[in-house]
Amino acid sequence: MMKKLAMIIDNEVCWGCHTCELACKQENNPPEGSRWMQVRTKGVQKVNGKLSLTYYPSRCRHCSKPPCKEACPVKAISQRPDGIVLVDSVLCIGCKACLEACPFGVMQFNPDRGVAEKCHLCYHRIDRGGRPACVDKCIGRCIYFGSVGEILARLGDKRLKTHL
């Protein structure tokens, strides 16, 4: 049985440098304005009596039961045995049903090609034994990638549960 892959981002460690966004753009060359990895900001708030600004990189979660896949009328979205969710740009008709179905708002529409696109965890790198570009380039070392068991071993059970 193939192991399910996961990407977990420790938002408590992320300082909003946007290196993951840049790495994704350089690796995958999405169209201008498209961001498969988006570093979002949760406004200034008081945490433990101190002002805090929280950054949270947002990307496709590769859901175990992807709503985008279910919403696609032409079956252009598939899921590999390792859990990676892919959009087949040849089959996609650009109806945007997947964009509406995504609960995380991370599906993108490429107006030049007329198709939906999103993070695919740099599957081309994974298939060669590598890791997603954002993981390799993260200078804060807050992006964890591998099987859930591997990530659990690195972060610990209590810490992981706060990020799933």
PDB file of C-alpha atoms in Angstrom:
ATOM      1  CA  MET A   1       0.000   0.000   0.000  1.00  0.00           C
ATOM      2  CA  MET A   2       1.337   3.421  -0.982  1.00  0.00           C
ATOM      3  CA  LYS A   3       1.833   5.911   1.835  1.00  0.00           C
ATOM      4  CA  LYS A   4      -0.370   9.001   1.863  1.00  0.00           C
ATOM      5  CA  LEU A   5       1.619  12.198   1.608  1.00  0.00           C
ATOM      6  CA  ALA A   6       0.898  15.338   3.578  1.00  0.00           C
ATOM      7  CA  MET A   7       2.178  18.875   3.971  1.00  0.00           C
ATOM      8  CA  ILE A   8       1.843  20.528   7.352  1.00  0.00           C
ATOM      9  CA  ILE A   9       2.811  24.155   7.966  1.00  0.00           C
ATOM     10  CA  ASP A  10       3.660  25.287  11.485  1.00  0.00           C
ATOM     11  CA  ASN A  11       2.041  28.729  11.515  1.00  0.00           C
ATOM     12  CA  GLU A  12       3.580  29.529  14.890  1.00  0.00           C
ATOM     13  CA  VAL A  13       7.024  29.461  13.289  1.00  0.00           C
ATOM     14  CA  CYS A  14       6.187  31.142   9.947  1.00  0.00           C
ATOM     15  CA  TRP A  15       7.247  34.788   9.876  1.00  0.00           C
ATOM     16  CA  GLY A  16       5.700  35.695   6.515  1.00  0.00           C
ATOM     17  CA  CYS A  17       8.806  35.896   4.332  1.00  0.00           C
ATOM     18  CA  HIS A  18       6.873  34.660   1.244  1.00  0.00           C
ATOM     19  CA  THR A  19       9.794  32.446   0.170  1.00  0.00           C
ATOM     20  CA  CYS A  20       7.381  29.527  -0.280  1.00  0.00           C
ATOM     21  CA  GLU A  21       5.291  31.612  -2.696  1.00  0.00           C
ATOM     22  CA  LEU A  22       8.369  32.584  -4.685  1.00  0.00           C
ATOM     23  CA  ALA A  23       9.671  28.993  -4.783  1.00  0.00           C
ATOM     24  CA  CYS A  24       6.302  27.794  -6.094  1.00  0.00           C
ATOM     25  CA  LYS A  25       6.197  30.456  -8.797  1.00  0.00           C
ATOM     26  CA  GLN A  26       9.761  29.738  -9.897  1.00  0.00           C
ATOM     27  CA  GLU A  27       9.193  25.977  -9.980  1.00  0.00           C
ATOM     28  CA  ASN A  28       5.749  25.873 -11.626  1.00  0.00           C
ATOM     29  CA  ASN A  29       5.491  29.149 -13.530  1.00  0.00           C
ATOM     30  CA  PRO A  30       1.782  29.848 -12.964  1.00  0.00           C
ATOM     31  CA  PRO A  31       0.386  32.864 -14.825  1.00  0.00           C
ATOM     32  CA  GLU A  32       0.802  36.387 -13.461  1.00  0.00           C
ATOM     33  CA  GLY A  33      -1.579  36.975 -10.569  1.00  0.00           C
ATOM     34  CA  SER A  34      -1.977  33.271  -9.806  1.00  0.00           C
ATOM     35  CA  ARG A  35      -0.629  32.070  -6.462  1.00  0.00           C
ATOM     36  CA  TRP A  36      -0.779  28.340  -5.760  1.00  0.00           C
ATOM     37  CA  MET A  37       0.816  29.053  -2.373  1.00  0.00           C
ATOM     38  CA  GLN A  38      -0.516  32.193  -0.694  1.00  0.00           C
ATOM     39  CA  VAL A  39       0.934  33.628   2.492  1.00  0.00           C
ATOM     40  CA  ARG A  40      -2.054  35.192   4.185  1.00  0.00           C
ATOM     41  CA  THR A  41      -2.058  37.373   7.280  1.00  0.00           C
ATOM     42  CA  LYS A  42      -4.303  37.200  10.280  1.00  0.00           C
ATOM     43  CA  GLY A  43      -4.528  40.774  11.534  1.00  0.00           C
ATOM     44  CA  VAL A  44      -2.874  42.172  14.601  1.00  0.00           C
ATOM     45  CA  GLN A  45      -4.352  40.625  17.711  1.00  0.00           C
ATOM     46  CA  LYS A  46      -3.457  40.194  21.353  1.00  0.00           C
ATOM     47  CA  VAL A  47      -1.969  36.815  22.206  1.00  0.00           C
ATOM     48  CA  ASN A  48      -0.897  36.234  25.813  1.00  0.00           C
ATOM     49  CA  GLY A  49      -1.014  39.984  26.433  1.00  0.00           C
ATOM     50  CA  LYS A  50       1.241  40.852  23.475  1.00  0.00           C
ATOM     51  CA  LEU A  51       0.384  42.093  20.009  1.00  0.00           C
ATOM     52  CA  SER A  52       0.860  39.425  17.383  1.00  0.00           C
ATOM     53  CA  LEU A  53       0.625  39.179  13.607  1.00  0.00           C
ATOM     54  CA  THR A  54       0.057  35.629  12.381  1.00  0.00           C
ATOM     55  CA  TYR A  55       1.031  34.410   8.916  1.00  0.00           C
ATOM     56  CA  TYR A  56      -0.458  31.305   7.438  1.00  0.00           C
ATOM     57  CA  PRO A  57       0.627  29.935   4.087  1.00  0.00           C
ATOM     58  CA  SER A  58      -2.450  28.622   2.332  1.00  0.00           C
ATOM     59  CA  ARG A  59      -2.407  26.011  -0.409  1.00  0.00           C
ATOM     60  CA  CYS A  60      -4.358  23.018  -1.652  1.00  0.00           C
ATOM     61  CA  ARG A  61      -4.815  20.603   1.225  1.00  0.00           C
ATOM     62  CA  HIS A  62      -5.136  17.544  -1.029  1.00  0.00           C
ATOM     63  CA  CYS A  63      -8.255  16.542   0.885  1.00  0.00           C
ATOM     64  CA  SER A  64      -8.935  12.863   1.472  1.00  0.00           C
ATOM     65  CA  LYS A  65     -12.334  13.388  -0.217  1.00  0.00           C
ATOM     66  CA  PRO A  66     -11.722  16.438  -2.431  1.00  0.00           C
ATOM     67  CA  PRO A  67     -14.882  18.512  -2.979  1.00  0.00           C
ATOM     68  CA  CYS A  68     -13.284  19.969  -6.120  1.00  0.00           C
ATOM     69  CA  LYS A  69     -13.054  16.468  -7.619  1.00  0.00           C
ATOM     70  CA  GLU A  70     -16.707  15.765  -6.857  1.00  0.00           C
ATOM     71  CA  ALA A  71     -17.770  19.105  -8.357  1.00  0.00           C
ATOM     72  CA  CYS A  72     -15.968  18.629 -11.674  1.00  0.00           C
ATOM     73  CA  PRO A  73     -18.538  17.673 -14.319  1.00  0.00           C
ATOM     74  CA  VAL A  74     -15.943  16.269 -16.739  1.00  0.00           C
ATOM     75  CA  LYS A  75     -13.796  14.326 -14.239  1.00  0.00           C
ATOM     76  CA  ALA A  76     -10.731  16.490 -14.926  1.00  0.00           C
ATOM     77  CA  ILE A  77      -9.675  16.231 -11.276  1.00  0.00           C
ATOM     78  CA  SER A  78      -8.168  13.004 -10.002  1.00  0.00           C
ATOM     79  CA  GLN A  79      -6.420  11.774  -6.893  1.00  0.00           C
ATOM     80  CA  ARG A  80      -3.317   9.650  -6.953  1.00  0.00           C
ATOM     81  CA  PRO A  81      -2.879   6.699  -4.570  1.00  0.00           C
ATOM     82  CA  ASP A  82      -0.462   8.860  -2.517  1.00  0.00           C
ATOM     83  CA  GLY A  83      -3.230  11.443  -2.025  1.00  0.00           C
ATOM     84  CA  ILE A  84      -2.028  14.136  -4.427  1.00  0.00           C
ATOM     85  CA  VAL A  85      -4.967  15.815  -6.178  1.00  0.00           C
ATOM     86  CA  LEU A  86      -4.318  16.787  -9.805  1.00  0.00           C
ATOM     87  CA  VAL A  87      -6.173  18.829 -12.424  1.00  0.00           C
ATOM     88  CA  ASP A  88      -5.919  17.536 -16.000  1.00  0.00           C
ATOM     89  CA  SER A  89      -5.723  20.704 -18.083  1.00  0.00           C
ATOM     90  CA  VAL A  90      -6.602  18.776 -21.248  1.00  0.00           C
ATOM     91  CA  LEU A  91      -9.921  17.581 -19.804  1.00  0.00           C
ATOM     92  CA  CYS A  92     -10.770  20.797 -17.884  1.00  0.00           C
ATOM     93  CA  ILE A  93     -13.478  22.887 -19.586  1.00  0.00           C
ATOM     94  CA  GLY A  94     -12.972  25.963 -17.395  1.00  0.00           C
ATOM     95  CA  CYS A  95     -16.420  25.892 -15.814  1.00  0.00           C
ATOM     96  CA  LYS A  96     -14.986  26.937 -12.397  1.00  0.00           C
ATOM     97  CA  ALA A  97     -17.200  24.500 -10.467  1.00  0.00           C
ATOM     98  CA  CYS A  98     -14.089  23.304  -8.629  1.00  0.00           C
ATOM     99  CA  LEU A  99     -13.217  26.852  -7.586  1.00  0.00           C
ATOM    100  CA  GLU A 100     -16.641  27.247  -6.015  1.00  0.00           C
ATOM    101  CA  ALA A 101     -16.433  23.835  -4.326  1.00  0.00           C
ATOM    102  CA  CYS A 102     -13.033  24.368  -2.687  1.00  0.00           C
ATOM    103  CA  PRO A 103     -13.646  25.196   0.999  1.00  0.00           C
ATOM    104  CA  PHE A 104     -10.183  26.781   1.304  1.00  0.00           C
ATOM    105  CA  GLY A 105     -10.400  29.130  -1.690  1.00  0.00           C
ATOM    106  CA  VAL A 106      -7.115  27.920  -3.143  1.00  0.00           C
ATOM    107  CA  MET A 107      -8.159  26.764  -6.612  1.00  0.00           C
ATOM    108  CA  GLN A 108      -6.997  29.220  -9.269  1.00  0.00           C
ATOM    109  CA  PHE A 109      -8.286  29.974 -12.754  1.00  0.00           C
ATOM    110  CA  ASN A 110      -5.776  30.483 -15.546  1.00  0.00           C
ATOM    111  CA  PRO A 111      -7.478  32.947 -17.913  1.00  0.00           C
ATOM    112  CA  ASP A 112      -4.800  32.486 -20.588  1.00  0.00           C
ATOM    113  CA  ARG A 113      -5.421  28.751 -20.822  1.00  0.00           C
ATOM    114  CA  GLY A 114      -9.059  28.783 -19.659  1.00  0.00           C
ATOM    115  CA  VAL A 115      -8.473  26.054 -17.062  1.00  0.00           C
ATOM    116  CA  ALA A 116      -8.405  25.528 -13.301  1.00  0.00           C
ATOM    117  CA  GLU A 117      -5.016  25.140 -11.628  1.00  0.00           C
ATOM    118  CA  LYS A 118      -3.709  24.634  -8.113  1.00  0.00           C
ATOM    119  CA  CYS A 119      -0.864  23.370  -6.008  1.00  0.00           C
ATOM    120  CA  HIS A 120       0.036  19.831  -7.034  1.00  0.00           C
ATOM    121  CA  LEU A 121       2.741  19.414  -4.381  1.00  0.00           C
ATOM    122  CA  CYS A 122       5.353  19.521  -7.171  1.00  0.00           C
ATOM    123  CA  TYR A 123       4.494  15.909  -7.973  1.00  0.00           C
ATOM    124  CA  HIS A 124       7.125  15.973 -10.727  1.00  0.00           C
ATOM    125  CA  ARG A 125       9.776  16.475  -8.027  1.00  0.00           C
ATOM    126  CA  ILE A 126       8.205  13.861  -5.717  1.00  0.00           C
ATOM    127  CA  ASP A 127       8.174  11.315  -8.540  1.00  0.00           C
ATOM    128  CA  ARG A 128      11.953  11.835  -8.832  1.00  0.00           C
ATOM    129  CA  GLY A 129      12.450  11.351  -5.074  1.00  0.00           C
ATOM    130  CA  GLY A 130      12.427  15.056  -4.161  1.00  0.00           C
ATOM    131  CA  ARG A 131      10.163  17.307  -2.143  1.00  0.00           C
ATOM    132  CA  PRO A 132       7.927  20.236  -3.116  1.00  0.00           C
ATOM    133  CA  ALA A 133       9.882  23.413  -3.929  1.00  0.00           C
ATOM    134  CA  CYS A 134       8.246  25.355  -1.090  1.00  0.00           C
ATOM    135  CA  VAL A 135       9.481  22.789   1.436  1.00  0.00           C
ATOM    136  CA  ASP A 136      13.059  22.901   0.150  1.00  0.00           C
ATOM    137  CA  LYS A 137      13.195  26.709   0.023  1.00  0.00           C
ATOM    138  CA  CYS A 138      11.408  27.582   3.295  1.00  0.00           C
ATOM    139  CA  ILE A 139      14.007  29.551   5.256  1.00  0.00           C
ATOM    140  CA  GLY A 140      11.909  29.341   8.430  1.00  0.00           C
ATOM    141  CA  ARG A 141      11.839  25.531   8.190  1.00  0.00           C
ATOM    142  CA  CYS A 142       8.171  25.561   9.115  1.00  0.00           C
ATOM    143  CA  ILE A 143       6.862  23.420   6.229  1.00  0.00           C
ATOM    144  CA  TYR A 144       6.873  19.680   6.871  1.00  0.00           C
ATOM    145  CA  PHE A 145       6.361  17.139   4.104  1.00  0.00           C
ATOM    146  CA  GLY A 146       6.139  13.355   4.012  1.00  0.00           C
ATOM    147  CA  SER A 147       3.792  10.684   5.252  1.00  0.00           C
ATOM    148  CA  VAL A 148       1.602  11.618   8.196  1.00  0.00           C
ATOM    149  CA  GLY A 149       3.611   9.134  10.280  1.00  0.00           C
ATOM    150  CA  GLU A 150       6.904  10.810   9.361  1.00  0.00           C
ATOM    151  CA  ILE A 151       5.527  14.264  10.165  1.00  0.00           C
ATOM    152  CA  LEU A 152       4.052  12.972  13.407  1.00  0.00           C
ATOM    153  CA  ALA A 153       7.466  11.661  14.422  1.00  0.00           C
ATOM    154  CA  ARG A 154       9.044  15.077  13.748  1.00  0.00           C
ATOM    155  CA  LEU A 155       6.399  17.318  15.311  1.00  0.00           C
ATOM    156  CA  GLY A 156       5.003  15.070  17.983  1.00  0.00           C
ATOM    157  CA  ASP A 157       1.396  14.010  18.450  1.00  0.00           C
ATOM    158  CA  LYS A 158       0.188  17.033  20.456  1.00  0.00           C
ATOM    159  CA  ARG A 159       1.746  19.574  18.088  1.00  0.00           C
ATOM    160  CA  LEU A 160       0.485  17.822  14.933  1.00  0.00           C
ATOM    161  CA  LYS A 161      -3.139  17.765  16.098  1.00  0.00           C
ATOM    162  CA  THR A 162      -3.152  21.562  16.260  1.00  0.00           C
ATOM    163  CA  HIS A 163      -2.170  21.785  12.577  1.00  0.00           C
ATOM    164  CA  LEU A 164      -4.396  19.210  10.880  1.00  0.00           C
TER     165      LEU A 164
END
